Each structure stands twice: as C-alpha cells, then as structure tokens.
XYZ file of C-alpha atoms in Angstrom:
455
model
C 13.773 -18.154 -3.007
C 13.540 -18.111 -6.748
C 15.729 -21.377 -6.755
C 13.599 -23.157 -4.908
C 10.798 -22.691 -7.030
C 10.168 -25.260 -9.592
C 10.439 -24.391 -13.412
C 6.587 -24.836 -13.930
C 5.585 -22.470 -11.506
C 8.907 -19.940 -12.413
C 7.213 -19.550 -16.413
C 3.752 -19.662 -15.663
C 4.363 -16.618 -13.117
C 6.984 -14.907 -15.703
C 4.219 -14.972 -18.440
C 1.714 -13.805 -16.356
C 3.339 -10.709 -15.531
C 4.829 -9.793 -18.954
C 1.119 -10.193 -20.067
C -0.002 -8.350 -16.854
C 2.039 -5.221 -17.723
C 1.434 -5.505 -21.442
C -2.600 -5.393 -20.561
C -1.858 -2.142 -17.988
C -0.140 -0.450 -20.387
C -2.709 -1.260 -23.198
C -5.745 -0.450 -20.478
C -4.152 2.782 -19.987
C -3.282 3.786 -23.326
C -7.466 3.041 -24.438
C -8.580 5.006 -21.417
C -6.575 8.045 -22.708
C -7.280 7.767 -26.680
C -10.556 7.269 -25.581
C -10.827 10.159 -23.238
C -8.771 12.590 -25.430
C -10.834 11.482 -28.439
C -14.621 12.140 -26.262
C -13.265 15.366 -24.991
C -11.940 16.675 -28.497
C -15.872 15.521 -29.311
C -17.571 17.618 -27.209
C -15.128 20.804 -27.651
C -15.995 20.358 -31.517
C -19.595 20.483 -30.615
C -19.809 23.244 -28.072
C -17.809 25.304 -31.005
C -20.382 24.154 -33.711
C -22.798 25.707 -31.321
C -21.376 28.869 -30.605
C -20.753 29.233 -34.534
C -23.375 28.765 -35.501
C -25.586 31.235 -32.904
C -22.637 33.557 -34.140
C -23.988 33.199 -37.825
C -27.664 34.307 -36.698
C -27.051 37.243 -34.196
C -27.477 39.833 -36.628
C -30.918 41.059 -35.452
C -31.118 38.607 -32.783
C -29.926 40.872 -29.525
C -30.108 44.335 -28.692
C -27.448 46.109 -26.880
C -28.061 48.727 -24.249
C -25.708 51.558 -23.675
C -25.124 52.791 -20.088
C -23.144 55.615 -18.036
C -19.488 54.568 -16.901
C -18.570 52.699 -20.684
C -21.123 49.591 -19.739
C -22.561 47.364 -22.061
C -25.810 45.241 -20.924
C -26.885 42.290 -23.103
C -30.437 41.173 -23.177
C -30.814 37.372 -24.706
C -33.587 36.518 -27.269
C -35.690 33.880 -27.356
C -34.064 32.347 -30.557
C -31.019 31.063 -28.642
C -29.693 27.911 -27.891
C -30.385 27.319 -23.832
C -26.975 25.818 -23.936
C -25.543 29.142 -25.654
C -24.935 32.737 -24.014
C -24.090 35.839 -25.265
C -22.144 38.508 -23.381
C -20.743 42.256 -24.513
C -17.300 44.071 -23.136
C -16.008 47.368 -24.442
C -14.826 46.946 -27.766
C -11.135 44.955 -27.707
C -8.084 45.641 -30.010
C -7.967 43.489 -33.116
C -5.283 41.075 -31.249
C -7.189 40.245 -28.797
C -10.223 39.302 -30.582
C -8.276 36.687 -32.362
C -7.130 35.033 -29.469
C -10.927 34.388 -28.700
C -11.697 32.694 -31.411
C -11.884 28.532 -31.814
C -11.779 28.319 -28.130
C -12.304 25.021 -26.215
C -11.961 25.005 -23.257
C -13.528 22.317 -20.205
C -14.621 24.700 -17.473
C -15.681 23.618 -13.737
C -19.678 24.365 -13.375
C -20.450 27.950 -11.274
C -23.136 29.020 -9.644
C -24.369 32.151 -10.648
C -27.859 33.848 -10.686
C -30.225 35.005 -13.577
C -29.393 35.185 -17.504
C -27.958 38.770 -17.840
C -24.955 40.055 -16.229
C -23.273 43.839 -16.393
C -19.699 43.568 -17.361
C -18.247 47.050 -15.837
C -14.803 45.467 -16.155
C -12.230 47.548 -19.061
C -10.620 44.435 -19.717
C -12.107 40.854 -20.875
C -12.487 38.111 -18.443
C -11.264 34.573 -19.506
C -14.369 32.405 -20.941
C -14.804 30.364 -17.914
C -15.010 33.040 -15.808
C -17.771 34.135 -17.794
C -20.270 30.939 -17.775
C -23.163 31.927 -16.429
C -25.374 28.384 -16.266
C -26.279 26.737 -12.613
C -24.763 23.543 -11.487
C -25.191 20.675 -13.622
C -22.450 17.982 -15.502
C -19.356 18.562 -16.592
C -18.927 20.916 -19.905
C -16.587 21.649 -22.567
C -16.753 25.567 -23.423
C -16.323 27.442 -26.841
C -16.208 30.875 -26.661
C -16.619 32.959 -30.435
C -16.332 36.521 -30.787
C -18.468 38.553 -33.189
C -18.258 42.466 -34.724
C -21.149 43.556 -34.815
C -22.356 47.722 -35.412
C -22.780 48.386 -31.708
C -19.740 46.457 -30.739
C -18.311 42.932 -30.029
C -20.000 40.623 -28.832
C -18.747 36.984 -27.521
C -21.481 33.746 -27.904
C -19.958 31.261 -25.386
C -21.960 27.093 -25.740
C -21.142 24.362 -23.712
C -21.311 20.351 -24.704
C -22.064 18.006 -21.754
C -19.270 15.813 -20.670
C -21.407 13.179 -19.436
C -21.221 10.798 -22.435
C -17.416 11.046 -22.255
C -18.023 9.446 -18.379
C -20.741 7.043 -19.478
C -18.271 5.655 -21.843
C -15.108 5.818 -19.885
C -17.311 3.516 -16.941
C -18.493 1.085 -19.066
C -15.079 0.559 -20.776
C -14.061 0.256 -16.886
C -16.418 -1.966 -16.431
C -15.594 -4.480 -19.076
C -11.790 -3.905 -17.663
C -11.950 -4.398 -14.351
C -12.699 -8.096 -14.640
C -11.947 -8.748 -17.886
C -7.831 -8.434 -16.945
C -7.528 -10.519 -14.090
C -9.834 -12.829 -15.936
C -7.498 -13.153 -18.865
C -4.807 -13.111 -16.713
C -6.097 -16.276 -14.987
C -6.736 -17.995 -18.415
C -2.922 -16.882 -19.133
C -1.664 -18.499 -15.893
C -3.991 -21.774 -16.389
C -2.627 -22.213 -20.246
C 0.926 -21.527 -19.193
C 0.896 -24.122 -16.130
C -0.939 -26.764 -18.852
C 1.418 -25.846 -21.353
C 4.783 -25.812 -19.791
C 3.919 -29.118 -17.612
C 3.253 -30.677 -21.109
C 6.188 -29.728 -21.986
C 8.235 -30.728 -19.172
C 6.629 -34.201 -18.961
C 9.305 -36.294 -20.878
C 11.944 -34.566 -18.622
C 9.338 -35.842 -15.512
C 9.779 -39.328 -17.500
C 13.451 -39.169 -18.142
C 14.137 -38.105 -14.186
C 12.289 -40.901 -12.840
C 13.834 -43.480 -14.839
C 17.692 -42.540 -13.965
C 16.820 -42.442 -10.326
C 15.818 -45.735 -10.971
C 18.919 -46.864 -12.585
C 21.261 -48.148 -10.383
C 24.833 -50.080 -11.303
C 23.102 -53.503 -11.495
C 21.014 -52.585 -14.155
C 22.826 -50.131 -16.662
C 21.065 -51.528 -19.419
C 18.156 -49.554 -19.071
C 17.578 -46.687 -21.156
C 15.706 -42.959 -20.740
C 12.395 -43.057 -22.870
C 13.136 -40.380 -25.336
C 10.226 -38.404 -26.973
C 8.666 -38.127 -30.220
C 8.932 -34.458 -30.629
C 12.467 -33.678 -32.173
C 13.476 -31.037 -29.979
C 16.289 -30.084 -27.371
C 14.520 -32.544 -24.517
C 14.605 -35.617 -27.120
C 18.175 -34.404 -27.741
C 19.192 -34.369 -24.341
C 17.468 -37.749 -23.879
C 19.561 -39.262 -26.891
C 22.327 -37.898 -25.223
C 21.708 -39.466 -22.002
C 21.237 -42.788 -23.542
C 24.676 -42.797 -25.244
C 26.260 -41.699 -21.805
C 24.652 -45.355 -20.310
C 25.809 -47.389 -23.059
C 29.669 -45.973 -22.337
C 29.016 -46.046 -18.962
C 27.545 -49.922 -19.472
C 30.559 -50.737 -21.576
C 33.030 -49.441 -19.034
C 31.496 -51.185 -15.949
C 30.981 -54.544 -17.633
C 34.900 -54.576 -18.586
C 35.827 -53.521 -15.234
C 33.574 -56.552 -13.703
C 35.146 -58.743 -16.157
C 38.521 -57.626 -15.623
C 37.825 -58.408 -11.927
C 36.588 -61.638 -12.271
C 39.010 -62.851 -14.202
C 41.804 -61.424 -12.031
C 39.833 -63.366 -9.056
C 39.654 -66.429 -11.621
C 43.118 -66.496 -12.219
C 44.647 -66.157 -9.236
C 42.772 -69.195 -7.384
C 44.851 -71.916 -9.475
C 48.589 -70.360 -8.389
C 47.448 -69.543 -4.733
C 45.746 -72.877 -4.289
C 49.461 -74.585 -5.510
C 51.382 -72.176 -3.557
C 49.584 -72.743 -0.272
C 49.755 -76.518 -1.492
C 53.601 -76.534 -1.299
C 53.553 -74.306 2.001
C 51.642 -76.289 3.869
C 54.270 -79.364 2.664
C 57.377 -77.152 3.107
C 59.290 -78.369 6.294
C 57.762 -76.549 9.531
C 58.949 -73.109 10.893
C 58.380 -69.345 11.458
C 58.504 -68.231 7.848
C 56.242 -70.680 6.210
C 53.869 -69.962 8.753
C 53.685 -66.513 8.270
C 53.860 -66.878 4.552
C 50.643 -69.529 5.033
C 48.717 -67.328 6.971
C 49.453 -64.845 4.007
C 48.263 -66.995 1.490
C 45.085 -67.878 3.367
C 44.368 -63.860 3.314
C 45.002 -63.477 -0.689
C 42.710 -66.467 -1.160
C 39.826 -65.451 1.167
C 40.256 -61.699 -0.712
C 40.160 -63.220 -4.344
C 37.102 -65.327 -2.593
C 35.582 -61.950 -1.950
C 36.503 -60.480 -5.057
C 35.167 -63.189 -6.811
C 31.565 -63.327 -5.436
C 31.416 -59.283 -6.259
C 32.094 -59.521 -9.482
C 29.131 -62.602 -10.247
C 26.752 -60.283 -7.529
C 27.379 -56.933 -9.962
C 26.917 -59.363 -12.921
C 23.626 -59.993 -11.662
C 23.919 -63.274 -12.409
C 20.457 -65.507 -12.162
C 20.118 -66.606 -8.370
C 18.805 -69.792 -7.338
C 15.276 -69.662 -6.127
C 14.948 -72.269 -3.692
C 13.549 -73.195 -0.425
C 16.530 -72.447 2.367
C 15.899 -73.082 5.952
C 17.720 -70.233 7.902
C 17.797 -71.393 10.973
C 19.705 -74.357 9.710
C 22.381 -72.182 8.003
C 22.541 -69.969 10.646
C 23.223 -72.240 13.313
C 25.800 -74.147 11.045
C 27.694 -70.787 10.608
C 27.704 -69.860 13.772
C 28.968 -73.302 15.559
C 31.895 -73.548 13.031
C 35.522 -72.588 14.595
C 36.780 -68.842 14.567
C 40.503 -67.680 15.082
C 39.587 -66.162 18.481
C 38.345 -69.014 20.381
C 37.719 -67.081 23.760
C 34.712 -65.383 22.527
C 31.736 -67.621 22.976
C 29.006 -67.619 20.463
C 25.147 -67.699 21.850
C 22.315 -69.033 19.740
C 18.899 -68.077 19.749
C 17.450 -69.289 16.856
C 13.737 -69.738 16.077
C 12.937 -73.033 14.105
C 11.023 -73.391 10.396
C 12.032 -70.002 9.545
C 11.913 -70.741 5.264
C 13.217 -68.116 2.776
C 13.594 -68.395 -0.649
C 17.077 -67.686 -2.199
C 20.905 -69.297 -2.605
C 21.601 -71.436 0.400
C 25.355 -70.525 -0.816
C 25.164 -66.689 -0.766
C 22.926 -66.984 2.496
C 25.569 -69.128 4.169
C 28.347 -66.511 3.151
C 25.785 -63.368 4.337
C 25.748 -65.192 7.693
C 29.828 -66.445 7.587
C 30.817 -62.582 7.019
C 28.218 -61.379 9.775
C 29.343 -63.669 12.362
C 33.217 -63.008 11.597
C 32.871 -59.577 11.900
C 31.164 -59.383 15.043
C 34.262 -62.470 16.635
C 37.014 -59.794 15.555
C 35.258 -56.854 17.364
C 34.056 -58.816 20.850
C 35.218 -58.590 23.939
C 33.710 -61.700 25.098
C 30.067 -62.593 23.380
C 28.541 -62.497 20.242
C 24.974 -63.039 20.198
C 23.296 -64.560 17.106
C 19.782 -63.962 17.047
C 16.875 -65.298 14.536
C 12.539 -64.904 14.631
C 10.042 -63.982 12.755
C 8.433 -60.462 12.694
C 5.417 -59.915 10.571
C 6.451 -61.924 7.495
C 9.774 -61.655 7.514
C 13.143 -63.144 8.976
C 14.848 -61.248 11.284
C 18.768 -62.048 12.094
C 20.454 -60.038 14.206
C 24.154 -60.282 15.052
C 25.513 -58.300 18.154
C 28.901 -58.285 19.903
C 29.966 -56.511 23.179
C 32.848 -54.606 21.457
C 33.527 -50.794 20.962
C 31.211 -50.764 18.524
C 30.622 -48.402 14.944
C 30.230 -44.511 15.621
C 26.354 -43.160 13.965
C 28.413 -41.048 11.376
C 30.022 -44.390 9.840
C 26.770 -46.557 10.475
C 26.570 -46.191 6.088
C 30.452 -46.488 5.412
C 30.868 -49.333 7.012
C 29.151 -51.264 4.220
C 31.110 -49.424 1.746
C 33.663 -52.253 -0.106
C 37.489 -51.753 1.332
C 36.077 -49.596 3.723
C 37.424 -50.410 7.622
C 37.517 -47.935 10.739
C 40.434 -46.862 12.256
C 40.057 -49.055 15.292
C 39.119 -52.146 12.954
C 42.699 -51.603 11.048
C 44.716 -52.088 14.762
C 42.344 -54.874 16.280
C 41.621 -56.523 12.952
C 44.044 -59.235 11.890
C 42.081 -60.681 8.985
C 39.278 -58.514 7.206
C 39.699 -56.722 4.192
C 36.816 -54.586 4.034
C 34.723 -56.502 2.017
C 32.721 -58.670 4.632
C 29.778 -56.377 5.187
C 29.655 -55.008 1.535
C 29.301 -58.443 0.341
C 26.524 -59.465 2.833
C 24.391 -56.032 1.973
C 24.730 -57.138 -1.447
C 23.305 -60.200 -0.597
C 20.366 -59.372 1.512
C 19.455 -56.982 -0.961
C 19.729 -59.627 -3.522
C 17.441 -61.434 -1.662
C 14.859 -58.933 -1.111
C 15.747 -58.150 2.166
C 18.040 -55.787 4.403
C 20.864 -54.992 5.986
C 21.291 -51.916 8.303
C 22.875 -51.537 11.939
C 20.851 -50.912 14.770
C 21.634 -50.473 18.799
C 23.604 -47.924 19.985
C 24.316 -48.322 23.917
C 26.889 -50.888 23.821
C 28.539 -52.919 21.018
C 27.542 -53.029 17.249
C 24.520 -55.003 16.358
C 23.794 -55.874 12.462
C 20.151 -56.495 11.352
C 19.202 -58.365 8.108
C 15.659 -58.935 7.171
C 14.210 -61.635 4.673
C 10.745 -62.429 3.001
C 9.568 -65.377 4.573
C 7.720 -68.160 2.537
C-alpha cells in the first residue's frame, strides 16, 4: 500500500504525524505542569490558612471537658469560615509531627452542624475529619497546636475550582488549536515538497518524451544546486553517450548498406551473364535477397537519421494501385482493388510507395488465395487496409510483428523471401508521416491498417 502512494502524499503524512505526536506529548506534558503547579497552589494556601488561625487561637476557643476522656470544641466567631478547629485526647510527640504541613485534596462530605464530639482514643486522618457541606473541590491542610488544655488541630481548605477553570480554558484553546496546526502542517508540507519535486515532474516528462529519433534533447536541469540538479546533469551526460553511441551505430549501418550495393550490383551483373543452370540460379536468387536486405537496411538507417522528408502533394490512390498491380513471386494469388479516388496526402511519394510495396508483399506470402487492398477516407484521414485470407498473426504477437528481424514461426517455413524488416520499415513510415500502422480483424486472415492526414 505504502508503495503505491506517491512521494508527496508519503512526506506530507510522515510530517504530520511526527508533529502530531510531538504536539500530544507537549499537550500532555502542559496539562500536568499546569495541574501539578495549581494544585501545589492551593495546598500552599489552605496551609497559609490553617497557620495562620494556628497563630491566633490562643484565647480564641474554649475547650469543654466531658465524662469518658471527651473533648468538645466550640468555634469562635474570629475564624476563617473556610477554617475548623477540632480537639482529640492529647497524642504522643510523634504523632503530632506527622500532622504538621499537611496537604492533602480531600473528596467533599456531607456532614451536619459546626461542632462534632470526637470519643475516638486515636486520631482520625484529616479528611475524615472535614466537616463543611458539599461544595467544589478542596485542597486540605491540617496544623496541630499545644495549647494548656490540650492539642488542638485547625484544618482550612483552598477551592480547587480555579485549578479547573484554568485546566478548561487551556483545553479549550487545545482542542482546536492542534488539529488546526496540524492542518497548516499538512498544507505547508504538500506546498513544500511538490515545490520541491517539480523539476523531477519536469525532468520525467521530458524523457518519456524522448524517444530514439530524437536523442538530442536534453532534461531541463534546475537552478538550485542540489541532488535533483545533480541527478539532472547526470541524466544529460547519459543522452549525450547514449546519442554518440546510436549515431555511430546508424552510421556504421549505413555505410555497411552503402558499401555493399556496388559489389552485389556487379556480382548479380556477372550472374545473370554466367552461362544458364541450377547453381547460378540459386546463387541469383541469393543475391536478389542480400540486395533487397541492404535495400532495407539502407532506408532504416536514413529513417533513424531522421533525415528531412519531402513534403509534397502524393496521390495515394495512384501509388497504391501502382503497387498493387505490379508482379509478385506467387502469381496464383489474385490481388483485388478497391480504391477510392483524390485521396491527397502530404509526404515522400518514395517512402509511401515502399510503405505500400512491403504491405502488399507481406500479405502475397501469407494468402491462400486473395489479398484485398483497400483505400477511403474516414473523417480526415486515409485509410489503407491490406487483408489476406491466410493463417493469420496470433493477438499476443499483434506488437512483435513490427519489431525489425522479427518473423513468426509459421512465417520462417512458408516465407521464402522476407527478412523481417517489411513491416518495421512501413510503421516507421506511417509514423513518419503522421499516421499509423496497427493490425486489426481477427476472424480470418491478418489485416494491416495504416492511417494518413489527408490534405
């Protein structure tokens, strides 16, 4: 899945997440601190409390003694509302200092009236000794005191509620605020990275352009001096080696071709003199194969040279006819015309002559009995189509076919004469020519189409 994904969309989610856990963790770290630091707050005040109703007790209480070791307290108006004061049986030294600087955040009880008897012997924890009705949240600080009738404990309480007042509004401002950066980080990212990425954009869409007719065109490399301009240089260099190569092999080629025409032309000269018989036949019909190959060879090297065309007014019909009446080794198979008149294109009346030659050649070798040579118009274009009753080309090799030195397994026992390069030659030249050349019909026999711009 990842794969398919492009490299955009793989950064611009990677960098939203990294900054989407880096935000939680931050989020989550602030609501403690902040928390931790509110609650220390309020324990701090609730102690500042009880100390100081601690300081003015003194004369502030009385303390009535009962049966059974009790110890009443009766609160004065001078208190604190938020402070109480509560008296156990005098406790051993160690115990009094665990009392003291006490914080502690205690649930709210329920509990009725402002004086309680403590009958206990020991002393109850300080929340279990709060004494105020339901409400907020508290912190409690619970502070002993000696005093002459005995010890007494002064328990205050700070509300909680500004510690939740803060901790939802910082919620509030979180709760949107992430995904909202979060979507700013995504938005940046995509901007950013396709910014980046759009000499690679430029630098993909002009090698698929690039195809072995025109190697002399170069990747646009970008200003920035960084690894994409590198890789463009790069690329670059790779065409001019790969120009370099392919314009010796074409040369090589075409002079091989070249050179070969003068000594085949003398040799099947002096053949065709030589006194009659079996072996200069066959050695004739030999020679006539190596020319018509160096032919071939010949015209493919000057088509990948793209060498400048001749742009002139051909009449198809014309050629096509011409082609099509002219003698064929297998005389048996008749040739039907159907060819519409005025049908103009503009190109080499040479090359179109030879697209038509190797078209109607291929189609005599593979008939059984007909070969039908077809030509209209169709929207603007010339439409030729070539179709024999033979065996015909399997779908899976309707593309190889066209492929140079390619030829089918039943071509190589039934074909006396071809060398493969027929149809590669006459794609090259429809598509020279702005047209097609593709094969189409699949019931019975093989039927080539080429299509041409019409004038």
């Amino acid at each position: 899945m990842a794969s398919r994904l492009s490299v955009r969309l793989r950064a611009t989610l990677a960098a939203t997440a990294i900054v989407a856990v880096a935000l939680g963790v931050a989020a989550a770290v602030l609501v403690g601190v902040l928390t931790g630091s509110l609650t220390r707050s309020a324990s701090n005040e609730a102690a500042r409390r009880a100390d100081a109703t601690a300081e003015v007790l003194t004369g502030s209480v009385t303390v009535l003694r009962e049966p059974a070791d009790s110890v009443t307290l009766t609160e004065t108006s001078l208190l604190d509302p938020d402070v109480k004061i509560f008296a156990y049986p005098v406790s051993p030294a160690s115990e009094l200092s665990a009392w003291r600087s006490t914080a502690t955040p205690a649930p709210r009880r329920k509990t009725p009236g402002t004086v309680r008897d403590f009958r206990s012997s020991t002393a109850p924890q300080p929340a279990e000794a709060a004494q105020w009705a339901p409400g907020d949240a508290f912190a409690l600080a619970t502070t002993p005191v000696d005093t002459a009738d005995g010890v007494l404990f002064v328990q205050a309480r700070a509300s909680l509620e500004p510690t939740g007042d803060a901790l939802r509004a910082l919620w509030g401002l979180l709760l949107p605020g992430i995904p909202a950066l979060l979507l700013l980080v995504a938005v940046l990212t995509w901007l950013a990275v396709g910014r980046a990425l759009a000499p690679v954009s430029a630098i993909r869409t002009e090698m698929a352009d690039i195809t072995a007719n025109d190697l002399h065109r170069r990747v646009p490399v970008p200003r920035s001096r960084d690894e994409i301009a590198r890789l463009a240089e790069t690329m670059n260099r790779t065409l001019d080696r790969l120009e370099l190569a392919v314009s010796r092999h074409k040369r090589f080629v075409a002079d091989a071709a070249h050179e070969l025409r003068s000594p085949l032309a003398i040799l099947r000269t002096r053949l065709e003199l030589a006194p009659p018989g079996p072996l200069a036949a066959e050695a004739l019909t030999d020679v006539e194969r190596i020319q018509a190959l160096t032919s071939d060879l010949l015209l493919l090297a000057r088509l990948d040279a793209a060498e400048p065309a001749c742009h002139e007014e051909v009449d198809l019909g014309q050629v096509t006819a011409e082609e099509a009446a002219r003698s064929r080794p297998r005389p048996e198979i008749r040739v039907t015309l159907e060819v519409a008149a005025d049908t103009v294109v503009l190109g080499s009346a040479g090359q179109l002559r030879r697209l038509v030659a190797n078209l109607v050649d291929n189609a005599v070798r593979h008939a059984n009995s007909t070969v039908t040579v077809r030509l209209a118009s169709d929207g603007g274009e010339a439409v030729l189509d070539v179709c024999d009753d033979g065996p015909g080309i399997p779908v899976e090799h309707h593309e190889a076919v066209f492929d140079r030195f390619t030829r089918l397994d039943e071509a190589r026992d039934r074909d006396a004469g071809g060398s493969g390069l027929g149809l590669a030659i006459a794609r090259d030249i429809a598509v020279r020519h702005g047209g097609s050349l593709r094969i189409t019909g699949e019931d019975r026999g093989a039927c080539l189409q080429a299509r041409f711009p019409v004038i």
